[in-house]
Amino acid sequence: MAGQWIFLALSALAGILHSLENHFLVWLFSILLFARVVYTRKQRILISAAGCFLAFFLVTEKAKLLRVTHFPSPGSARLSVTFKETPQIDGDRLKAIVTTSEQEKLMLVYQMKSKQEKQQIQLHIQAGNICHLEGILSRPQPKRNMHAFHYEQYLKRKQIYWLFEPDHFSPAVCQKPSFSVLHFLKNARSDTIKRMNGMFPERVAAYGEALIFGDRDSISEEANEGYRRLGVVHLLAISGLHVGLIVGASVFLLLRAGCTWETVYRVMLVWLPLYGFVSGGNPPVVRAVLMALLIFSAKRWRLPLSTLDALSISFLLFLFVDPYAVYHIGFQLSYAVSFGIILSVPLFRHLHSFWQMIHISMVSLLSSLPILSFHFHEFSIISLFANLLFIPFYTLFLLPVIFVLFCLSFVLPPFSGYLAIFLDKVLAASENVAIWTGSFPFATVVTGKPSLVSIIFMTVGVFIYFLLAERKNHPVLSVFPLVLVLVIHCFAIRFSPYGEVVFIDVGQGDSILIKLPYNRGTYLIDSGGQLFFPKEEWQERNRTFQVGTDILLPVLRSHGIKRIDKLILTHSDVDHIGATRELMEKISIGKVYITPNSWEKPLMLETVRLAKEKKITVREVKAGYGWKNKSGTFQMIYPFDDQYEGNNDSLVLYGKFGGMTWLFMGDVEKEGEEELIAVYSRLRADVIKVSHHGSKTSTIPSFVEQIKPKYAVISAGQNNRYGHPHPEVLETLENNGVRIFRTDLQGAVHFTFGRSKKGTFQTILQYDISDDVRHN
């Protein structure tokens, strides 16, 4: 089987996908794979491949049968849970995976109520603790916006079906278990991280956690974003590159110490699995550890095992233990990039080391491109050059220095402190370079959410690159087919003949995306936002939820949007403009429209000042201002004066496009609605964005009766504290025969229209609200 393990690995993948997905593309992949296996004309390979296919199909089917929950429904529960890991504490929030007495995994989430409670939990709660708790079981949140992170699905693939929120949590209700090597190692890892945080500056400790223990949660969000846009964020996590350096350094030191290869092999059998565990055990680390062990074993026992064979066998072992790992992004990227580099080694082995780095960087980008486009809707083009700077910096300087600093902290604490101060300045400079470079407009290519057809063509383009490069074609010629595919894909996304209106689910707030066909206009009405309440220092979290970063930007990227032509800020409330700063920092904006004198309010004034810093045109508009293009006409029909008084001076946009007439009401209340129908006695609209989230101060019967809408969209937060939408509003709409869509119940609401100017509504959550409306 030497050199043929790749066929078994791909057959195992086909078997798993047939069990989990059973898509027509899986059938196509399987047919092509077995056609290639038959082409080898080796019966042993054909039988082995078929056996792998069947075995992994059955393993996955068994895994599916075992994924069951013992809890019939959400509600109150009294449970004895065991902590599988040391709790993750961020500010006043605690999260941990726990198991019940029936060995079912839960995600425990608890908001600590005092600084003293937090200190007690940090001091006493560790992996292995058994706690007796009362609390609420709830289902994880489903995806509420198209192409957004699917938390519910993510947990299910980790065999977690419930969130558990204890009413109270104290070490007094917990007990320590009997000794366990696994728990001892986890707690030792946690204690060492705490020690590092106490000794070193915050930034140095954060990088130490990332590069030694595989946890980069403490690195600032700004630095993470800068490295991500550069395409080098993988350097902040322990990867195959780090493991390779550790293995190389360990072997070198052992041989220099006079050890034989037999001794080196035995040490590696213990050291590598231990290091993989201590560093967090993420998929790239597990892959690298398995490959290293296989290669050492092949050398020790003189087995005919190539690097590609080692990669394939590690793939088989990984998926045999957990077939659902195929969904893990780290797993996908690690094996795809490793496969690409192994295939291309003969192409650059004879090159100078500088050109080798360029070639490896190119291969890494191309191998990961379909995966990055599918999951993140963009990839970093500048990574080709950023890797040339940051990989040597990390491998030759930062990683060795971090390890030396860590070791010195045990033997020479004062000296390690001085070294940490110097390293802190170096890291600050590195972050500034990454953030500055990553802010270039051309740093990333936004692909949007690619279709399966696009993914297929991207993947084919990558393989064509390898084929042409293998035949000694010029790199530009080799990569041209893939570049052509990307250009066609991006052109098709940007100049699509279909338009869309998306009422984005931003919680308790408003944000509406209008994307016209053929790139004739991209408009955003409001940005949503959330209130931030003052917190004590112990409550502050490293990573806080932000509407702009966590909701709006992913939605825009998934639609292939890099620029907003018009940003309409209806009024100055935080739930309508609070996330505008995040947008302005990370996406191009043509013009901003605000209602007259709304800049007198502090938040709008801050927004206007930032826009001017970014050289974005800001214009005050009111009734009478409008524009039109081949896709439709848009007209501001409110307010009528220049005096700003809050909700009743919201900008109201009337539009005719997509075969419909639209009325976007902002937060206009009763008095404003009465003014509108008095001035525009013939005003009609097919679709109305219900004012003020369905508050009872708006949407009066006389207004609805005159407008005669067919559809109404209410943007409100799930279980919001204001009770929006109000039952009276729902009753008014229902009595007038209006079809209601609600983001609090149905998630984001999409209206898609094409050349025929006929469109369809679609919601992310398939929730029928008709019964709910009648009940209210």
mmCIF file of C-alpha atoms in Angstrom, residues 54 151 208 230 247 296 341 407 439 447 595 641 698 719:
data_model
loop_
_atom_site.group_PDB
_atom_site.id
_atom_site.type_symbol
_atom_site.label_atom_id
_atom_site.label_comp_id
_atom_site.label_asym_id
_atom_site.label_seq_id
_atom_site.Cartn_x
_atom_site.Cartn_y
_atom_site.Cartn_z
ATOM 1 C CA LEU A 54 -18.086 0.885 3.961
ATOM 2 C CA TYR A 151 -24.109 28.298 16.922
ATOM 3 C CA GLY A 208 2.322 33.083 25.375
ATOM 4 C CA LEU A 230 -3.341 39.750 6.325
ATOM 5 C CA VAL A 247 9.983 18.435 16.825
ATOM 6 C CA PHE A 296 9.309 8.520 13.250
ATOM 7 C CA ILE A 341 2.288 21.581 0.023
ATOM 8 C CA CYS A 407 11.399 28.566 30.826
ATOM 9 C CA SER A 439 -6.349 48.138 6.503
ATOM 10 C CA THR A 447 -16.047 36.631 -2.837
ATOM 11 C CA THR A 595 -32.239 63.930 9.184
ATOM 12 C CA ASP A 641 -39.021 70.762 8.738
ATOM 13 C CA SER A 698 -47.149 53.950 16.166
ATOM 14 C CA ASN A 719 -37.977 38.494 23.972
#
